[in-house]
Amino acid sequence: MFFDYEEQAKNHEPVPEELSMFDECGYRILSDIYVLYQRGSITKEQAIDKKRKLKARALKEIQLDNFRDNTAYEREKILRLSEQARTQAKKEPTSENCHALVDTIDGILKNELQQNVILSEHGANCPCCGKFFNQDHAQAKPRFCESCGAMLVW
């Protein structure tokens, strides 16, 4: 089972209090699917299809949330690694200090964030999380990995 609370939703038990808002929405939708099926308003195939679509939407939301988390982590890393150059540029905003800040950030982006994609005859893989890109997706050469947020170099 994809949803840990599916059995409870199937039996129309009250929504568990410890669920996150995301899981509570999933619980309620799942419970509604079971109500419709048990009343005969939808067929078993329709219920399975609705549940499959709910799972797909949930996975998409989880992936998007992971992408946001990873992107925020990378941004924080840039800020942390560039702290000294930023402080110096703020204290003394000379041309040299501003160039040093830009060079620092460029170096971080090139060395820390950009990752060389691992190419194969079947497509490519993200070097950070290993996500597989099929040939069509690899030919599009996305700038970022949709799973982990890493900047990709093709």
PDB file of C-alpha atoms in Angstrom:
ATOM      1  CA  MET A   1       0.000   0.000   0.000  1.00  0.00           C
ATOM      2  CA  PHE A   2       1.259   3.443  -0.928  1.00  0.00           C
ATOM      3  CA  PHE A   3      -0.874   5.244   1.641  1.00  0.00           C
ATOM      4  CA  ASP A   4      -0.111   4.145   5.211  1.00  0.00           C
ATOM      5  CA  TYR A   5      -3.614   5.125   6.284  1.00  0.00           C
ATOM      6  CA  GLU A   6      -5.532   3.401   3.470  1.00  0.00           C
ATOM      7  CA  GLU A   7      -7.091   0.720   5.669  1.00  0.00           C
ATOM      8  CA  GLN A   8      -8.389   3.370   8.088  1.00  0.00           C
ATOM      9  CA  ALA A   9      -9.792   5.433   5.204  1.00  0.00           C
ATOM     10  CA  LYS A  10     -11.431   2.314   3.764  1.00  0.00           C
ATOM     11  CA  ASN A  11     -13.189   1.704   7.100  1.00  0.00           C
ATOM     12  CA  HIS A  12     -14.231   5.393   7.354  1.00  0.00           C
ATOM     13  CA  GLU A  13     -12.400   5.905  10.629  1.00  0.00           C
ATOM     14  CA  PRO A  14     -11.865   9.497  11.795  1.00  0.00           C
ATOM     15  CA  VAL A  15      -8.871  11.287  10.317  1.00  0.00           C
ATOM     16  CA  PRO A  16      -5.831  10.575  12.517  1.00  0.00           C
ATOM     17  CA  GLU A  17      -4.735  13.772  14.269  1.00  0.00           C
ATOM     18  CA  GLU A  18      -1.030  13.235  13.607  1.00  0.00           C
ATOM     19  CA  LEU A  19      -1.418  13.457   9.816  1.00  0.00           C
ATOM     20  CA  SER A  20       0.095  16.403   7.997  1.00  0.00           C
ATOM     21  CA  MET A  21      -2.237  18.602   5.968  1.00  0.00           C
ATOM     22  CA  PHE A  22      -0.970  16.874   2.810  1.00  0.00           C
ATOM     23  CA  ASP A  23      -1.750  13.415   4.203  1.00  0.00           C
ATOM     24  CA  GLU A  24      -5.080  14.569   5.617  1.00  0.00           C
ATOM     25  CA  CYS A  25      -6.169  15.659   2.133  1.00  0.00           C
ATOM     26  CA  GLY A  26      -5.055  12.309   0.746  1.00  0.00           C
ATOM     27  CA  TYR A  27      -6.916  10.509   3.532  1.00  0.00           C
ATOM     28  CA  ARG A  28     -10.148  12.369   2.836  1.00  0.00           C
ATOM     29  CA  ILE A  29      -9.965  11.803  -0.932  1.00  0.00           C
ATOM     30  CA  LEU A  30      -9.176   8.118  -0.422  1.00  0.00           C
ATOM     31  CA  SER A  31     -12.075   7.789   2.021  1.00  0.00           C
ATOM     32  CA  ASP A  32     -14.395   9.450  -0.520  1.00  0.00           C
ATOM     33  CA  ILE A  33     -13.267   6.993  -3.211  1.00  0.00           C
ATOM     34  CA  TYR A  34     -14.128   4.067  -0.925  1.00  0.00           C
ATOM     35  CA  VAL A  35     -17.524   5.603  -0.061  1.00  0.00           C
ATOM     36  CA  LEU A  36     -18.366   6.008  -3.752  1.00  0.00           C
ATOM     37  CA  TYR A  37     -17.282   2.438  -4.495  1.00  0.00           C
ATOM     38  CA  GLN A  38     -19.101   0.894  -1.525  1.00  0.00           C
ATOM     39  CA  ARG A  39     -22.324   2.728  -2.442  1.00  0.00           C
ATOM     40  CA  GLY A  40     -22.038   1.461  -6.006  1.00  0.00           C
ATOM     41  CA  SER A  41     -21.688   4.950  -7.473  1.00  0.00           C
ATOM     42  CA  ILE A  42     -18.485   3.916  -9.242  1.00  0.00           C
ATOM     43  CA  THR A  43     -17.166   0.592 -10.483  1.00  0.00           C
ATOM     44  CA  LYS A  44     -14.135  -1.189  -9.099  1.00  0.00           C
ATOM     45  CA  GLU A  45     -12.158  -0.160 -12.190  1.00  0.00           C
ATOM     46  CA  GLN A  46     -13.131   3.494 -11.696  1.00  0.00           C
ATOM     47  CA  ALA A  47     -12.104   3.310  -8.040  1.00  0.00           C
ATOM     48  CA  ILE A  48      -8.756   1.781  -8.991  1.00  0.00           C
ATOM     49  CA  ASP A  49      -8.250   4.512 -11.602  1.00  0.00           C
ATOM     50  CA  LYS A  50      -9.103   7.275  -9.102  1.00  0.00           C
ATOM     51  CA  LYS A  51      -6.725   5.763  -6.556  1.00  0.00           C
ATOM     52  CA  ARG A  52      -3.973   5.490  -9.190  1.00  0.00           C
ATOM     53  CA  LYS A  53      -4.459   9.161 -10.118  1.00  0.00           C
ATOM     54  CA  LEU A  54      -4.370  10.161  -6.442  1.00  0.00           C
ATOM     55  CA  LYS A  55      -1.105   8.265  -5.995  1.00  0.00           C
ATOM     56  CA  ALA A  56       0.381   9.933  -9.101  1.00  0.00           C
ATOM     57  CA  ARG A  57      -0.601  13.382  -7.805  1.00  0.00           C
ATOM     58  CA  ALA A  58       0.853  12.593  -4.385  1.00  0.00           C
ATOM     59  CA  LEU A  59       4.143  11.411  -5.910  1.00  0.00           C
ATOM     60  CA  LYS A  60       4.324  14.552  -8.041  1.00  0.00           C
ATOM     61  CA  GLU A  61       3.802  16.744  -4.960  1.00  0.00           C
ATOM     62  CA  ILE A  62       6.458  14.820  -3.033  1.00  0.00           C
ATOM     63  CA  GLN A  63       8.935  15.223  -5.901  1.00  0.00           C
ATOM     64  CA  LEU A  64       8.169  18.941  -6.140  1.00  0.00           C
ATOM     65  CA  ASP A  65       8.641  19.332  -2.389  1.00  0.00           C
ATOM     66  CA  ASN A  66      11.975  17.474  -2.562  1.00  0.00           C
ATOM     67  CA  PHE A  67      13.075  19.679  -5.460  1.00  0.00           C
ATOM     68  CA  ARG A  68      12.238  22.815  -3.454  1.00  0.00           C
ATOM     69  CA  ASP A  69      14.120  21.497  -0.421  1.00  0.00           C
ATOM     70  CA  ASN A  70      17.186  20.639  -2.476  1.00  0.00           C
ATOM     71  CA  THR A  71      17.134  23.968  -4.297  1.00  0.00           C
ATOM     72  CA  ALA A  72      16.875  25.810  -0.969  1.00  0.00           C
ATOM     73  CA  TYR A  73      19.791  23.751   0.349  1.00  0.00           C
ATOM     74  CA  GLU A  74      21.924  24.682  -2.680  1.00  0.00           C
ATOM     75  CA  ARG A  75      21.026  28.370  -2.264  1.00  0.00           C
ATOM     76  CA  GLU A  76      21.991  28.236   1.413  1.00  0.00           C
ATOM     77  CA  LYS A  77      25.275  26.604   0.432  1.00  0.00           C
ATOM     78  CA  ILE A  78      26.057  29.457  -1.981  1.00  0.00           C
ATOM     79  CA  LEU A  79      25.315  32.025   0.715  1.00  0.00           C
ATOM     80  CA  ARG A  80      27.401  30.172   3.290  1.00  0.00           C
ATOM     81  CA  LEU A  81      30.385  29.665   0.996  1.00  0.00           C
ATOM     82  CA  SER A  82      30.311  33.252  -0.259  1.00  0.00           C
ATOM     83  CA  GLU A  83      29.888  34.878   3.178  1.00  0.00           C
ATOM     84  CA  GLN A  84      33.421  36.302   3.422  1.00  0.00           C
ATOM     85  CA  ALA A  85      33.350  37.844  -0.054  1.00  0.00           C
ATOM     86  CA  ARG A  86      29.856  39.259   0.539  1.00  0.00           C
ATOM     87  CA  THR A  87      30.884  40.806   3.856  1.00  0.00           C
ATOM     88  CA  GLN A  88      33.977  42.392   2.313  1.00  0.00           C
ATOM     89  CA  ALA A  89      31.969  43.764  -0.632  1.00  0.00           C
ATOM     90  CA  LYS A  90      29.443  45.296   1.782  1.00  0.00           C
ATOM     91  CA  LYS A  91      32.110  46.875   4.012  1.00  0.00           C
ATOM     92  CA  GLU A  92      34.190  48.198   1.137  1.00  0.00           C
ATOM     93  CA  PRO A  93      32.197  48.163  -2.101  1.00  0.00           C
ATOM     94  CA  THR A  94      35.219  48.653  -4.320  1.00  0.00           C
ATOM     95  CA  SER A  95      35.420  47.270  -7.815  1.00  0.00           C
ATOM     96  CA  GLU A  96      37.981  44.680  -6.675  1.00  0.00           C
ATOM     97  CA  ASN A  97      35.803  43.414  -3.811  1.00  0.00           C
ATOM     98  CA  CYS A  98      32.740  43.193  -6.042  1.00  0.00           C
ATOM     99  CA  HIS A  99      34.741  41.271  -8.657  1.00  0.00           C
ATOM    100  CA  ALA A 100      35.983  38.959  -5.893  1.00  0.00           C
ATOM    101  CA  LEU A 101      32.373  38.310  -4.855  1.00  0.00           C
ATOM    102  CA  VAL A 102      31.336  37.533  -8.422  1.00  0.00           C
ATOM    103  CA  ASP A 103      34.365  35.272  -8.899  1.00  0.00           C
ATOM    104  CA  THR A 104      33.561  33.471  -5.640  1.00  0.00           C
ATOM    105  CA  ILE A 105      29.962  32.841  -6.632  1.00  0.00           C
ATOM    106  CA  ASP A 106      30.998  31.783 -10.148  1.00  0.00           C
ATOM    107  CA  GLY A 107      33.515  29.368  -8.662  1.00  0.00           C
ATOM    108  CA  ILE A 108      30.940  27.920  -6.297  1.00  0.00           C
ATOM    109  CA  LEU A 109      28.456  27.466  -9.119  1.00  0.00           C
ATOM    110  CA  LYS A 110      31.003  25.809 -11.354  1.00  0.00           C
ATOM    111  CA  ASN A 111      32.673  23.648  -8.724  1.00  0.00           C
ATOM    112  CA  GLU A 112      29.976  22.952  -6.166  1.00  0.00           C
ATOM    113  CA  LEU A 113      26.644  22.973  -7.935  1.00  0.00           C
ATOM    114  CA  GLN A 114      27.155  21.991 -11.533  1.00  0.00           C
ATOM    115  CA  GLN A 115      27.466  18.296 -12.049  1.00  0.00           C
ATOM    116  CA  ASN A 116      28.447  16.436 -15.202  1.00  0.00           C
ATOM    117  CA  VAL A 117      25.621  14.242 -16.395  1.00  0.00           C
ATOM    118  CA  ILE A 118      26.464  10.556 -16.730  1.00  0.00           C
ATOM    119  CA  LEU A 119      25.648   9.638 -20.336  1.00  0.00           C
ATOM    120  CA  SER A 120      24.824   6.138 -21.563  1.00  0.00           C
ATOM    121  CA  GLU A 121      23.484   4.609 -24.761  1.00  0.00           C
ATOM    122  CA  HIS A 122      19.987   4.478 -23.226  1.00  0.00           C
ATOM    123  CA  GLY A 123      19.884   8.058 -21.919  1.00  0.00           C
ATOM    124  CA  ALA A 124      21.570   9.720 -18.958  1.00  0.00           C
ATOM    125  CA  ASN A 125      21.682   9.753 -15.162  1.00  0.00           C
ATOM    126  CA  CYS A 126      21.837  12.599 -12.674  1.00  0.00           C
ATOM    127  CA  PRO A 127      25.246  12.458 -10.977  1.00  0.00           C
ATOM    128  CA  CYS A 128      23.781  13.459  -7.612  1.00  0.00           C
ATOM    129  CA  CYS A 129      20.687  11.308  -7.128  1.00  0.00           C
ATOM    130  CA  GLY A 130      21.062   8.829  -9.992  1.00  0.00           C
ATOM    131  CA  LYS A 131      17.665   9.648 -11.559  1.00  0.00           C
ATOM    132  CA  PHE A 132      17.469   8.165 -15.055  1.00  0.00           C
ATOM    133  CA  PHE A 133      16.641  10.444 -17.999  1.00  0.00           C
ATOM    134  CA  ASN A 134      15.369   8.565 -21.059  1.00  0.00           C
ATOM    135  CA  GLN A 135      16.804   9.526 -24.459  1.00  0.00           C
ATOM    136  CA  ASP A 136      14.077  12.068 -25.262  1.00  0.00           C
ATOM    137  CA  HIS A 137      14.490  13.764 -21.903  1.00  0.00           C
ATOM    138  CA  ALA A 138      18.285  13.688 -22.206  1.00  0.00           C
ATOM    139  CA  GLN A 139      18.111  15.299 -25.653  1.00  0.00           C
ATOM    140  CA  ALA A 140      16.161  18.191 -24.101  1.00  0.00           C
ATOM    141  CA  LYS A 141      19.169  18.705 -21.781  1.00  0.00           C
ATOM    142  CA  PRO A 142      17.356  20.070 -18.721  1.00  0.00           C
ATOM    143  CA  ARG A 143      19.317  22.621 -16.685  1.00  0.00           C
ATOM    144  CA  PHE A 144      18.278  21.093 -13.345  1.00  0.00           C
ATOM    145  CA  CYS A 145      17.466  17.597 -12.119  1.00  0.00           C
ATOM    146  CA  GLU A 146      13.750  17.440 -11.305  1.00  0.00           C
ATOM    147  CA  SER A 147      14.391  15.077  -8.395  1.00  0.00           C
ATOM    148  CA  CYS A 148      17.285  16.594  -6.470  1.00  0.00           C
ATOM    149  CA  GLY A 149      17.633  20.118  -7.906  1.00  0.00           C
ATOM    150  CA  ALA A 150      21.283  19.719  -8.973  1.00  0.00           C
ATOM    151  CA  MET A 151      22.513  21.950 -11.786  1.00  0.00           C
ATOM    152  CA  LEU A 152      23.389  19.714 -14.716  1.00  0.00           C
ATOM    153  CA  VAL A 153      26.235  20.087 -17.217  1.00  0.00           C
ATOM    154  CA  TRP A 154      25.694  18.301 -20.528  1.00  0.00           C
TER     155      TRP A 154
END
